[in-house]
Structures are given as structure tokens and as C-alpha cells.
Amino acid sequence: MSATLAAHRLKRDVVMSERMTVLVTGGAGYIGSHMVLALLDAGHRPVIIDDFSTGHEKLVPSGVPLFRGNVGDSALVAEICDSHKIDAVAHFAASIVVPESVTDPLKYFVNNTVNTTRFIAACVDAGIKRFVFSSTAAVYGNQDVSPIHEGANTQPENPYGSSKLMSEMVLRDSAMATDLSYVILRYFNVAGADPQGRSGQLSQPATHLIKIAVEAAIGKRAAMQVYGTDYPTPDGTCIRDYIHVSDLIAAHMAALSYLQKGGASLLANCGYGHGASVRDVLDVVASVAGQPLDVTDAPRRPGDAAVLVADSTKLRSALGWAPRYDDLHQIVSDALAWERINSQCGR
Ligand code: UFG
């Protein structure tokens, strides 16, 4: 055998041995669908479970195995793990709207905490050893120090944050008693869309600031409001650390490969380490869209922390993560491009 052929076979074998079958919960949703694309791009095999409470079949690439159901359905999870020989799990499925969690907390505790607990139990029963969990900056609540380090006290301001914090505890304690290893990623504000235009947010009605603002910019909605202008921030509006969805997914891919190499369980923030106020965001949207927005000031929204900015040192050092899209203009311009595609499709 020639040296070139031998080298080619060695490279192929290495790639094949690293290929994983990954169960993506919520894979038909905004963030989960980006994970499915990244897994396909990297040569892995995604398998999706989604109950379509907020997911869309349009976001599922053809050929990807898709199971309709809830992660709390233990029999279904057992069947998927058995029939598809799942190597790892990326658990995105959750309810994620902060104000809704304030008015309907039980929806959040049942859907996020109870169903996630059932799901973790089913994964442990199926012998799954690698688990990447979507948590949130909402576990921190209001903090005196910014940016926020993972060692900060957790003091959620809303039931959404509490429901995720409890799930973190379930995962951590289950892992201590089994051979399950995890990476918990605490997301700050995820926004933007796939730069190649293959996926993005489809939530109707829109629930998050950048989607609402780009809808206003292209005339999908007449006006929008700024919730709270009397926060202790330079312009009085809340500050958030907006992270491009593709950079967030790069953190998940790094987490999977870290666990695959035998890395110990860890928890890391996902953000860039700097924030933008609501007014900053609206200025960038108006500038990128070339369109002034019709904005009015409104009272504070219950459950909002004033400032949430990540210390992402750990993500960079432990997982070797380096962002590619750390630019609010890029985030907004990808979100806007996706919104325009959808308007043309009439979605
Ligand atoms: N906002 C407005 N007008 C709107 C919508 C939002 O002023 O029409 C404000 C909110 O009051 C808040 C900021 O924009 O101050 C961001 O709000 P989002 O609803 O976009 O996002 P949240 O900060 O409430 O929540 C998101 C994620 C959570 C995460 C949290 C942490 O959904 O998972 O960020 O930063 F925990």
C-alpha cells in the first residue's frame, strides 16, 4: 500500500471513529436546528426529538431522523436510544420566555424541570455518557459584579431561571452517582441566524428583542416598546450580552468533542463578555435596516435583571472556544436577512 493511500485510510478511520450519533432535543426549534446543521456539517449523525410546541418542520433538514414527542416520554427516549445507538445528547427542548414564566410558572417547572428530570433518568437508563445541557444566564438574576463569573451566587429573578437551575442540580447530582458526564452551558442572549440562511427564528409571535426589532424594521409590525428606561445603566435600559447563534453552537460542538475525549463535567457561561443596552440594539437595527423604528417607552417588564453580561473566560480556556461573530451588526444583519427570507416565503 502506498504511503498516500495509507495516510488517507488513517485519516478516514480517525474521522469515522470520531463520528457520533447525537440526540438533539428541540432539534426543530431555533437553536436546536442550528445544532443539527452543525452536526451534519461536521459529519456527525443528528437524531431529533421535538414535540413541535414551538418547533417547525421547515427547520429540519431532509434525511434527519425525527421523533415527535416530549422528552418526558421515557418509553420514547428509550426506544430512540436503543434504535439509533445514541452516543451523546444535546438537550435544548424547553420553554424559554421570561415574562410567560412569571405568569405561568407551573408550565416552566413541569416542562423544564420535571420533563428534563425524566429525560435525564431515561438517558442514564440507556447508558448515555455524554450530555450537553442548555442552561441560562437567568439563573444569576441581579448581580453586583459584572461580567458574571460561573462562581457567582445563583439567585434567579424569574421562574424560567429557577426551572433551569433545578435542572442543572438534577444533572449534576445524577452525574455524580453515575458515569454520565456533562457540560452545562449558561446562555446569555442568543440572537442572529445561520449566516448561510439555512435557519433562524420563526417564533410567532416573536418573543425576543432582536427578532421583534427586525420585524418592526421590515414593517411586519407597526411599532414596538422599550420595557423600562429607569434601570441603573448609562441610558436607563437593560443591558444584555448578545451572542450569535452560530458562536453558541460552536460552543456546543466544542463541548461534545471535549466530552468525547473524556473531559470532566463542567459548567460554562456562553457570551462575549460585553453588553449592549436595549437602545444600543435598536440603534443598530435601524442603522443596518436603513429604516427608523417606531419605538415608545413602556414600564419595566416583570422578571428582568438590569445587566447580564458573561465572563466567558472558562468557555475559552476549557473548551478552546473562540467566537467568529462577535459583532452586533453581524448578529442583526443575519437576523434581518433571515426575516426577509421568511417574509418572501410568507412563513
Ligand atoms: N425588550 C424590550 N422590548 C421588547 C422585547 C424585549 O425592551 O419588545 C427588552 C427586555 O425587557 C430586556 C431585553 O430587551 O430588557 C432583552 O429581552 P429578551 O426578551 O430579548 O431576552 P431576555 O433577556 O428576557 O431573556 C433572554 C433569554 C434567556 C436568558 C436571558 C439572559 O430568553 O434564556 O436572555 O440574558 F436567560
mmCIF file of C-alpha atoms and ligand atoms in Angstrom:
data_model
loop_
_atom_site.group_PDB
_atom_site.id
_atom_site.type_symbol
_atom_site.label_atom_id
_atom_site.label_comp_id
_atom_site.label_asym_id
_atom_site.label_seq_id
_atom_site.Cartn_x
_atom_site.Cartn_y
_atom_site.Cartn_z
ATOM 1 C CA MET A 1 0.000 0.000 0.000
ATOM 2 C CA SER A 2 1.336 3.450 -0.929
ATOM 3 C CA ALA A 3 2.144 5.953 1.811
ATOM 4 C CA THR A 4 -0.519 8.308 0.410
ATOM 5 C CA LEU A 5 -3.205 5.617 0.468
ATOM 6 C CA ALA A 6 -2.218 4.566 3.998
ATOM 7 C CA ALA A 7 -2.383 8.185 5.181
ATOM 8 C CA HIS A 8 -5.780 8.612 3.530
ATOM 9 C CA ARG A 9 -7.135 5.458 5.220
ATOM 10 C CA LEU A 10 -5.742 6.536 8.581
ATOM 11 C CA LYS A 11 -7.394 9.951 8.247
ATOM 12 C CA ARG A 12 -10.695 8.316 7.198
ATOM 13 C CA ASP A 13 -10.553 5.899 10.146
ATOM 14 C CA VAL A 14 -9.885 8.738 12.586
ATOM 15 C CA VAL A 15 -12.839 10.701 11.170
ATOM 16 C CA MET A 16 -15.080 7.599 11.298
ATOM 17 C CA SER A 17 -14.097 6.766 14.863
ATOM 18 C CA GLU A 18 -14.925 10.316 15.927
ATOM 19 C CA ARG A 19 -18.290 10.284 14.208
ATOM 20 C CA MET A 20 -21.079 10.468 16.774
ATOM 21 C CA THR A 21 -24.802 9.904 16.771
ATOM 22 C CA VAL A 22 -26.213 12.788 18.778
ATOM 23 C CA LEU A 23 -29.757 13.062 20.080
ATOM 24 C CA VAL A 24 -30.813 16.712 19.721
ATOM 25 C CA THR A 25 -33.872 17.548 21.816
ATOM 26 C CA GLY A 26 -35.758 20.516 20.428
ATOM 27 C CA GLY A 27 -33.934 19.990 17.133
ATOM 28 C CA ALA A 28 -36.795 21.592 15.197
ATOM 29 C CA GLY A 29 -36.504 24.809 17.194
ATOM 30 C CA TYR A 30 -34.413 27.929 16.723
ATOM 31 C CA ILE A 31 -31.192 26.942 18.483
ATOM 32 C CA GLY A 32 -31.568 23.158 18.161
ATOM 33 C CA SER A 33 -31.916 23.387 14.380
ATOM 34 C CA HIS A 34 -28.585 25.235 14.193
ATOM 35 C CA MET A 35 -27.051 22.364 16.186
ATOM 36 C CA VAL A 36 -28.446 19.840 13.715
ATOM 37 C CA LEU A 37 -26.861 21.772 10.838
ATOM 38 C CA ALA A 38 -23.502 21.984 12.635
ATOM 39 C CA LEU A 39 -23.524 18.242 13.345
ATOM 40 C CA LEU A 40 -24.277 17.475 9.701
ATOM 41 C CA ASP A 41 -21.577 19.919 8.551
ATOM 42 C CA ALA A 42 -19.063 18.114 10.802
ATOM 43 C CA GLY A 43 -20.023 14.649 9.542
ATOM 44 C CA HIS A 44 -21.925 13.527 12.653
ATOM 45 C CA ARG A 45 -25.388 11.952 12.725
ATOM 46 C CA PRO A 46 -28.083 14.023 14.452
ATOM 47 C CA VAL A 47 -31.340 12.440 15.607
ATOM 48 C CA ILE A 48 -34.140 14.796 16.640
ATOM 49 C CA ILE A 49 -36.841 14.604 19.281
ATOM 50 C CA ASP A 50 -39.232 17.557 19.253
ATOM 51 C CA ASP A 51 -42.817 17.969 20.445
ATOM 52 C CA PHE A 52 -43.413 20.829 17.973
ATOM 53 C CA SER A 53 -44.801 23.088 20.688
ATOM 54 C CA THR A 54 -42.562 25.779 19.191
ATOM 55 C CA GLY A 55 -40.571 23.834 16.593
ATOM 56 C CA HIS A 56 -41.082 23.878 12.819
ATOM 57 C CA GLU A 57 -40.732 21.022 10.373
ATOM 58 C CA LYS A 58 -39.288 23.524 7.870
ATOM 59 C CA LEU A 59 -36.200 23.769 10.074
ATOM 60 C CA VAL A 60 -35.495 20.018 9.907
ATOM 61 C CA PRO A 61 -33.104 19.084 7.098
ATOM 62 C CA SER A 62 -34.329 16.168 4.982
ATOM 63 C CA GLY A 63 -32.996 12.757 5.916
ATOM 64 C CA VAL A 64 -32.511 13.531 9.615
ATOM 65 C CA PRO A 65 -34.391 11.011 11.817
ATOM 66 C CA LEU A 66 -37.193 12.877 13.585
ATOM 67 C CA PHE A 67 -39.292 11.695 16.534
ATOM 68 C CA ARG A 68 -42.387 13.664 17.505
ATOM 69 C CA GLY A 69 -42.802 13.655 21.232
ATOM 70 C CA ASN A 70 -41.832 15.122 24.564
ATOM 71 C CA VAL A 71 -38.521 14.475 26.291
ATOM 72 C CA GLY A 72 -40.534 13.457 29.371
ATOM 73 C CA ASP A 73 -41.812 10.395 27.478
ATOM 74 C CA SER A 74 -39.362 7.842 28.898
ATOM 75 C CA ALA A 75 -40.524 4.976 26.669
ATOM 76 C CA LEU A 76 -39.965 7.055 23.544
ATOM 77 C CA VAL A 77 -36.499 8.182 24.701
ATOM 78 C CA ALA A 78 -35.565 4.553 25.478
ATOM 79 C CA GLU A 79 -36.734 3.482 22.027
ATOM 80 C CA ILE A 80 -34.721 6.245 20.307
ATOM 81 C CA CYS A 81 -31.550 5.498 22.279
ATOM 82 C CA ASP A 82 -31.870 1.818 21.522
ATOM 83 C CA SER A 83 -32.753 2.037 17.835
ATOM 84 C CA HIS A 84 -30.210 4.756 16.977
ATOM 85 C CA LYS A 85 -27.313 3.843 19.283
ATOM 86 C CA ILE A 86 -27.054 7.365 20.676
ATOM 87 C CA ASP A 87 -23.515 8.410 21.717
ATOM 88 C CA ALA A 88 -24.336 11.818 23.181
ATOM 89 C CA VAL A 89 -27.200 14.146 23.909
ATOM 90 C CA ALA A 90 -27.649 17.874 23.346
ATOM 91 C CA HIS A 91 -30.707 18.921 25.340
ATOM 92 C CA PHE A 92 -32.291 22.140 24.033
ATOM 93 C CA ALA A 93 -36.022 21.407 24.413
ATOM 94 C CA ALA A 94 -37.518 23.876 26.906
ATOM 95 C CA SER A 95 -39.910 26.744 27.419
ATOM 96 C CA ILE A 96 -37.843 29.925 27.243
ATOM 97 C CA VAL A 97 -39.954 33.077 27.537
ATOM 98 C CA VAL A 98 -39.122 35.001 30.724
ATOM 99 C CA PRO A 99 -42.393 37.026 31.074
ATOM 100 C CA GLU A 100 -44.507 33.939 30.361
ATOM 101 C CA SER A 101 -42.664 32.118 33.147
ATOM 102 C CA VAL A 102 -43.756 34.858 35.559
ATOM 103 C CA THR A 103 -47.452 34.468 34.680
ATOM 104 C CA ASP A 104 -47.412 30.688 34.193
ATOM 105 C CA PRO A 105 -44.638 29.317 36.426
ATOM 106 C CA LEU A 106 -46.018 25.779 36.568
ATOM 107 C CA LYS A 107 -45.664 25.420 32.803
ATOM 108 C CA TYR A 108 -41.949 26.114 33.309
ATOM 109 C CA PHE A 109 -41.447 23.791 36.258
ATOM 110 C CA VAL A 110 -43.296 20.947 34.521
ATOM 111 C CA ASN A 111 -41.816 21.413 31.079
ATOM 112 C CA ASN A 112 -38.282 22.400 32.041
ATOM 113 C CA THR A 113 -37.618 20.740 35.390
ATOM 114 C CA VAL A 114 -39.933 17.717 35.564
ATOM 115 C CA ASN A 115 -39.580 16.648 31.934
ATOM 116 C CA THR A 116 -35.834 17.257 31.983
ATOM 117 C CA THR A 117 -35.548 15.093 35.111
ATOM 118 C CA ARG A 118 -37.440 12.298 33.367
ATOM 119 C CA PHE A 119 -35.245 12.752 30.322
ATOM 120 C CA ILE A 120 -32.008 12.560 32.328
ATOM 121 C CA ALA A 121 -33.293 9.398 34.023
ATOM 122 C CA ALA A 122 -34.098 7.804 30.660
ATOM 123 C CA CYS A 123 -30.642 8.755 29.336
ATOM 124 C CA VAL A 124 -28.928 7.234 32.384
ATOM 125 C CA ASP A 125 -31.020 4.057 31.970
ATOM 126 C CA ALA A 126 -29.989 3.896 28.309
ATOM 127 C CA GLY A 127 -26.307 4.166 29.246
ATOM 128 C CA ILE A 128 -25.741 7.623 27.698
ATOM 129 C CA LYS A 129 -22.428 9.006 28.936
ATOM 130 C CA ARG A 130 -22.225 12.481 27.398
ATOM 131 C CA PHE A 131 -24.769 15.219 27.987
ATOM 132 C CA VAL A 132 -24.685 18.861 26.883
ATOM 133 C CA PHE A 133 -27.342 20.940 28.615
ATOM 134 C CA SER A 134 -28.762 24.333 27.625
ATOM 135 C CA SER A 135 -28.987 26.471 30.726
ATOM 136 C CA THR A 136 -29.331 30.184 31.033
ATOM 137 C CA ALA A 137 -27.925 33.406 32.445
ATOM 138 C CA ALA A 138 -31.333 33.810 34.081
ATOM 139 C CA VAL A 139 -30.007 31.575 36.907
ATOM 140 C CA TYR A 140 -27.876 34.524 38.073
ATOM 141 C CA GLY A 141 -30.544 37.204 38.485
ATOM 142 C CA ASN A 142 -29.291 40.630 39.549
ATOM 143 C CA GLN A 143 -25.598 40.630 40.447
ATOM 144 C CA ASP A 144 -23.381 43.338 41.895
ATOM 145 C CA VAL A 145 -20.388 42.347 39.804
ATOM 146 C CA SER A 146 -20.252 42.389 36.004
ATOM 147 C CA PRO A 147 -19.211 40.468 33.958
ATOM 148 C CA ILE A 148 -20.694 37.478 35.784
ATOM 149 C CA HIS A 149 -18.418 34.577 36.633
ATOM 150 C CA GLU A 150 -19.695 30.988 36.972
ATOM 151 C CA GLY A 151 -18.846 31.113 40.679
ATOM 152 C CA ALA A 152 -21.378 33.908 41.321
ATOM 153 C CA ASN A 153 -24.330 33.113 43.568
ATOM 154 C CA THR A 154 -27.371 31.892 41.703
ATOM 155 C CA GLN A 155 -30.443 33.959 42.535
ATOM 156 C CA PRO A 156 -32.955 33.730 39.662
ATOM 157 C CA GLU A 157 -35.308 36.689 39.206
ATOM 158 C CA ASN A 158 -37.959 34.602 37.435
ATOM 159 C CA PRO A 159 -39.400 31.055 37.321
ATOM 160 C CA TYR A 160 -37.662 30.393 33.993
ATOM 161 C CA GLY A 161 -34.281 30.808 35.680
ATOM 162 C CA SER A 162 -35.389 28.742 38.696
ATOM 163 C CA SER A 163 -36.665 25.922 36.476
ATOM 164 C CA LYS A 164 -33.319 25.723 34.664
ATOM 165 C CA LEU A 165 -31.277 25.978 37.858
ATOM 166 C CA MET A 166 -33.125 22.998 39.323
ATOM 167 C CA SER A 167 -32.441 21.011 36.152
ATOM 168 C CA GLU A 168 -28.750 21.848 36.487
ATOM 169 C CA MET A 169 -28.820 20.401 40.004
ATOM 170 C CA VAL A 170 -30.576 17.232 38.848
ATOM 171 C CA LEU A 171 -27.972 16.760 36.122
ATOM 172 C CA ARG A 172 -25.019 17.477 38.412
ATOM 173 C CA ASP A 173 -26.186 15.120 41.165
ATOM 174 C CA SER A 174 -27.142 12.368 38.701
ATOM 175 C CA ALA A 175 -23.717 12.610 37.075
ATOM 176 C CA MET A 176 -22.019 12.302 40.465
ATOM 177 C CA ALA A 177 -23.770 8.994 41.059
ATOM 178 C CA THR A 178 -23.311 7.520 37.546
ATOM 179 C CA ASP A 179 -20.787 7.560 34.710
ATOM 180 C CA LEU A 180 -22.640 10.361 32.936
ATOM 181 C CA SER A 181 -20.505 13.424 32.130
ATOM 182 C CA TYR A 182 -21.982 16.792 31.246
ATOM 183 C CA VAL A 183 -21.260 20.248 30.002
ATOM 184 C CA ILE A 184 -23.795 22.818 31.213
ATOM 185 C CA LEU A 185 -23.802 25.943 29.067
ATOM 186 C CA ARG A 186 -25.391 29.028 30.564
ATOM 187 C CA TYR A 187 -26.577 31.061 27.594
ATOM 188 C CA PHE A 188 -26.716 34.805 27.700
ATOM 189 C CA ASN A 189 -28.869 36.403 24.929
ATOM 190 C CA VAL A 190 -28.816 34.267 21.820
ATOM 191 C CA ALA A 191 -29.683 36.043 18.582
ATOM 192 C CA GLY A 192 -28.972 36.178 14.852
ATOM 193 C CA ALA A 193 -29.371 33.414 12.298
ATOM 194 C CA ASP A 194 -27.297 30.968 10.297
ATOM 195 C CA PRO A 195 -25.007 33.165 8.122
ATOM 196 C CA GLN A 196 -25.799 30.812 5.209
ATOM 197 C CA GLY A 197 -29.534 31.497 5.646
ATOM 198 C CA ARG A 198 -30.463 27.871 6.426
ATOM 199 C CA SER A 199 -32.119 28.507 9.789
ATOM 200 C CA GLY A 200 -33.253 31.244 12.133
ATOM 201 C CA GLN A 201 -36.035 32.247 14.492
ATOM 202 C CA LEU A 202 -39.608 31.520 13.405
ATOM 203 C CA SER A 203 -41.423 32.135 16.696
ATOM 204 C CA GLN A 204 -44.824 33.728 16.211
ATOM 205 C CA PRO A 205 -45.459 35.955 17.982
ATOM 206 C CA ALA A 206 -41.812 36.963 18.382
ATOM 207 C CA THR A 207 -40.694 36.889 21.997
ATOM 208 C CA HIS A 208 -37.145 38.299 21.988
ATOM 209 C CA LEU A 209 -35.792 41.788 21.423
ATOM 210 C CA ILE A 210 -33.751 41.419 18.220
ATOM 211 C CA LYS A 211 -36.450 39.452 16.383
ATOM 212 C CA ILE A 212 -39.103 41.947 17.462
ATOM 213 C CA ALA A 213 -36.906 44.841 16.302
ATOM 214 C CA VAL A 214 -36.119 43.352 12.878
ATOM 215 C CA GLU A 215 -39.824 42.632 12.391
ATOM 216 C CA ALA A 216 -40.501 46.301 13.128
ATOM 217 C CA ALA A 217 -37.728 47.314 10.720
ATOM 218 C CA ILE A 218 -39.231 45.424 7.780
ATOM 219 C CA GLY A 219 -42.797 46.500 8.531
ATOM 220 C CA LYS A 220 -44.035 43.156 9.900
ATOM 221 C CA ARG A 221 -45.187 45.045 12.976
ATOM 222 C CA ALA A 222 -46.129 48.692 13.249
ATOM 223 C CA ALA A 223 -44.305 49.608 16.446
ATOM 224 C CA MET A 224 -42.511 48.277 19.470
ATOM 225 C CA GLN A 225 -41.805 49.199 23.067
ATOM 226 C CA VAL A 226 -38.773 49.599 25.297
ATOM 227 C CA TYR A 227 -39.555 47.908 28.604
ATOM 228 C CA GLY A 228 -38.056 50.076 31.314
ATOM 229 C CA THR A 229 -35.984 53.237 30.932
ATOM 230 C CA ASP A 230 -35.138 53.778 34.604
ATOM 231 C CA TYR A 231 -32.661 50.949 35.199
ATOM 232 C CA PRO A 232 -29.294 51.808 36.812
ATOM 233 C CA THR A 233 -27.492 51.702 33.438
ATOM 234 C CA PRO A 234 -25.986 54.553 31.378
ATOM 235 C CA ASP A 235 -29.079 55.015 29.176
ATOM 236 C CA GLY A 236 -31.599 53.575 31.659
ATOM 237 C CA THR A 237 -32.399 50.458 29.571
ATOM 238 C CA CYS A 238 -31.390 46.865 30.310
ATOM 239 C CA ILE A 239 -28.007 45.597 29.193
ATOM 240 C CA ARG A 240 -27.551 42.108 27.736
ATOM 241 C CA ASP A 241 -24.664 40.133 26.246
ATOM 242 C CA TYR A 242 -25.966 39.192 22.767
ATOM 243 C CA ILE A 243 -24.247 36.116 21.315
ATOM 244 C CA HIS A 244 -24.566 34.986 17.690
ATOM 245 C CA VAL A 245 -26.372 31.650 17.484
ATOM 246 C CA SER A 246 -23.547 30.192 15.361
ATOM 247 C CA ASP A 247 -20.970 31.034 18.038
ATOM 248 C CA LEU A 248 -23.236 29.473 20.654
ATOM 249 C CA ILE A 249 -23.446 26.303 18.581
ATOM 250 C CA ALA A 250 -19.663 26.285 18.157
ATOM 251 C CA ALA A 251 -19.526 26.093 21.982
ATOM 252 C CA HIS A 252 -21.787 23.021 21.889
ATOM 253 C CA MET A 253 -19.627 21.342 19.272
ATOM 254 C CA ALA A 254 -16.538 22.066 21.393
ATOM 255 C CA ALA A 255 -18.363 20.644 24.426
ATOM 256 C CA LEU A 256 -19.207 17.430 22.604
ATOM 257 C CA SER A 257 -15.674 16.889 21.452
ATOM 258 C CA TYR A 258 -14.375 17.702 24.961
ATOM 259 C CA LEU A 259 -16.672 15.044 26.455
ATOM 260 C CA GLN A 260 -15.760 12.595 23.712
ATOM 261 C CA LYS A 261 -12.113 12.942 24.712
ATOM 262 C CA GLY A 262 -13.035 12.099 28.306
ATOM 263 C CA GLY A 263 -13.244 15.642 29.692
ATOM 264 C CA ALA A 264 -14.638 16.014 33.221
ATOM 265 C CA SER A 265 -18.068 17.551 33.762
ATOM 266 C CA LEU A 266 -18.075 21.324 33.663
ATOM 267 C CA LEU A 267 -20.278 24.384 33.596
ATOM 268 C CA ALA A 268 -19.521 27.455 31.478
ATOM 269 C CA ASN A 269 -21.093 30.777 30.525
ATOM 270 C CA CYS A 270 -21.813 31.483 26.863
ATOM 271 C CA GLY A 271 -21.473 35.121 25.946
ATOM 272 C CA TYR A 272 -18.882 37.547 24.629
ATOM 273 C CA GLY A 273 -18.094 39.451 27.810
ATOM 274 C CA HIS A 274 -19.578 42.788 26.780
ATOM 275 C CA GLY A 275 -23.103 44.056 26.653
ATOM 276 C CA ALA A 276 -25.433 46.301 24.693
ATOM 277 C CA SER A 277 -28.426 48.212 26.010
ATOM 278 C CA VAL A 278 -31.904 47.915 24.518
ATOM 279 C CA ARG A 279 -31.397 51.361 22.947
ATOM 280 C CA ASP A 280 -27.992 50.297 21.505
ATOM 281 C CA VAL A 281 -29.667 47.296 19.881
ATOM 282 C CA LEU A 282 -32.478 49.385 18.415
ATOM 283 C CA ASP A 283 -29.965 51.886 17.002
ATOM 284 C CA VAL A 284 -28.019 49.078 15.294
ATOM 285 C CA VAL A 285 -31.218 47.553 13.873
ATOM 286 C CA ALA A 286 -32.321 50.924 12.474
ATOM 287 C CA SER A 287 -28.877 51.525 11.000
ATOM 288 C CA VAL A 288 -28.478 48.045 9.426
ATOM 289 C CA ALA A 289 -32.040 48.123 8.068
ATOM 290 C CA GLY A 290 -31.710 51.746 6.893
ATOM 291 C CA GLN A 291 -35.105 52.311 8.463
ATOM 292 C CA PRO A 292 -36.108 54.290 11.590
ATOM 293 C CA LEU A 293 -38.133 52.233 14.092
ATOM 294 C CA ASP A 294 -41.358 53.367 15.708
ATOM 295 C CA VAL A 295 -40.422 52.894 19.371
ATOM 296 C CA THR A 296 -42.231 54.003 22.546
ATOM 297 C CA ASP A 297 -41.071 53.815 26.142
ATOM 298 C CA ALA A 298 -43.004 51.482 28.439
ATOM 299 C CA PRO A 299 -42.830 50.390 32.102
ATOM 300 C CA ARG A 300 -40.387 47.709 33.254
ATOM 301 C CA ARG A 301 -41.195 44.112 32.353
ATOM 302 C CA PRO A 302 -41.524 41.840 35.431
ATOM 303 C CA GLY A 303 -38.593 39.458 35.924
ATOM 304 C CA ASP A 304 -35.959 41.456 34.005
ATOM 305 C CA ALA A 305 -32.494 41.829 35.551
ATOM 306 C CA ALA A 306 -30.823 45.188 34.813
ATOM 307 C CA VAL A 307 -27.484 43.897 33.491
ATOM 308 C CA LEU A 308 -26.467 40.394 32.351
ATOM 309 C CA VAL A 309 -23.002 40.154 30.846
ATOM 310 C CA ALA A 310 -20.935 36.947 30.771
ATOM 311 C CA ASP A 311 -17.440 36.303 31.941
ATOM 312 C CA SER A 312 -16.638 33.721 29.263
ATOM 313 C CA THR A 313 -13.025 33.025 30.263
ATOM 314 C CA LYS A 314 -13.860 29.433 31.171
ATOM 315 C CA LEU A 315 -15.539 28.670 27.851
ATOM 316 C CA ARG A 316 -12.447 29.930 26.041
ATOM 317 C CA SER A 317 -9.870 28.201 28.232
ATOM 318 C CA ALA A 318 -11.557 24.850 29.000
ATOM 319 C CA LEU A 319 -13.185 24.259 25.618
ATOM 320 C CA GLY A 320 -10.867 26.259 23.362
ATOM 321 C CA TRP A 321 -13.843 28.276 22.123
ATOM 322 C CA ALA A 322 -13.155 31.412 20.097
ATOM 323 C CA PRO A 323 -16.054 33.459 18.710
ATOM 324 C CA ARG A 324 -16.306 34.230 14.995
ATOM 325 C CA TYR A 325 -19.252 36.637 15.001
ATOM 326 C CA ASP A 326 -18.659 38.929 17.979
ATOM 327 C CA ASP A 327 -20.282 41.940 16.329
ATOM 328 C CA LEU A 328 -23.790 43.267 16.987
ATOM 329 C CA HIS A 329 -24.008 44.488 13.371
ATOM 330 C CA GLN A 330 -23.374 40.952 12.103
ATOM 331 C CA ILE A 331 -25.927 39.476 14.523
ATOM 332 C CA VAL A 332 -28.557 41.983 13.447
ATOM 333 C CA SER A 333 -27.758 41.706 9.770
ATOM 334 C CA ASP A 334 -28.079 37.878 9.824
ATOM 335 C CA ALA A 335 -31.356 38.171 11.780
ATOM 336 C CA LEU A 336 -32.616 40.728 9.285
ATOM 337 C CA ALA A 337 -31.636 38.601 6.268
ATOM 338 C CA TRP A 338 -33.490 35.625 7.754
ATOM 339 C CA GLU A 339 -36.560 37.759 8.482
ATOM 340 C CA ARG A 340 -36.588 38.999 4.891
ATOM 341 C CA ILE A 341 -36.336 35.433 3.506
ATOM 342 C CA ASN A 342 -39.284 34.427 5.680
ATOM 343 C CA SER A 343 -41.384 37.370 4.610
ATOM 344 C CA GLN A 344 -40.839 36.423 0.979
ATOM 345 C CA CYS A 345 -41.796 32.799 1.745
ATOM 346 C CA GLY A 346 -44.866 34.033 3.646
ATOM 347 C CA ARG A 347 -43.902 31.985 6.696
HETATM 348 N N1 UFG B 1 -37.206 44.141 25.463
HETATM 349 C C1 UFG B 1 -37.799 45.333 25.112
HETATM 350 N N2 UFG B 1 -38.790 45.305 24.171
HETATM 351 C C2 UFG B 1 -39.210 44.159 23.575
HETATM 352 C C3 UFG B 1 -38.586 42.953 23.943
HETATM 353 C C4 UFG B 1 -37.580 42.984 24.886
HETATM 354 O O1 UFG B 1 -37.475 46.384 25.634
HETATM 355 O O2 UFG B 1 -40.125 44.223 22.739
HETATM 356 C C5 UFG B 1 -36.129 44.166 26.449
HETATM 357 C C6 UFG B 1 -36.388 43.286 27.664
HETATM 358 O O3 UFG B 1 -37.192 43.940 28.615
HETATM 359 C C7 UFG B 1 -34.973 43.008 28.115
HETATM 360 C C8 UFG B 1 -34.172 42.969 26.805
HETATM 361 O O4 UFG B 1 -34.981 43.628 25.848
HETATM 362 O O5 UFG B 1 -34.503 44.072 28.869
HETATM 363 C C9 UFG B 1 -33.913 41.550 26.327
HETATM 364 O O6 UFG B 1 -35.153 40.850 26.367
HETATM 365 P P1 UFG B 1 -35.368 39.475 25.632
HETATM 366 O O7 UFG B 1 -36.813 39.118 25.825
HETATM 367 O O8 UFG B 1 -34.864 39.534 24.235
HETATM 368 O O9 UFG B 1 -34.413 38.462 26.403
HETATM 369 P P2 UFG B 1 -34.310 38.157 27.968
HETATM 370 O O10 UFG B 1 -33.130 38.938 28.468
HETATM 371 O O11 UFG B 1 -35.579 38.332 28.687
HETATM 372 O O12 UFG B 1 -34.078 36.579 28.012
HETATM 373 C C10 UFG B 1 -33.064 36.022 27.300
HETATM 374 C C11 UFG B 1 -33.226 34.528 27.159
HETATM 375 C C12 UFG B 1 -32.986 33.849 28.442
HETATM 376 C C13 UFG B 1 -31.731 34.311 29.101
HETATM 377 C C14 UFG B 1 -31.724 35.778 29.225
HETATM 378 C C15 UFG B 1 -30.445 36.165 29.894
HETATM 379 O O13 UFG B 1 -34.509 34.199 26.684
HETATM 380 O O14 UFG B 1 -32.835 32.480 28.204
HETATM 381 O O15 UFG B 1 -31.855 36.306 27.942
HETATM 382 O O16 UFG B 1 -29.838 37.250 29.380
HETATM 383 F F1 UFG B 1 -31.637 33.813 30.333
#
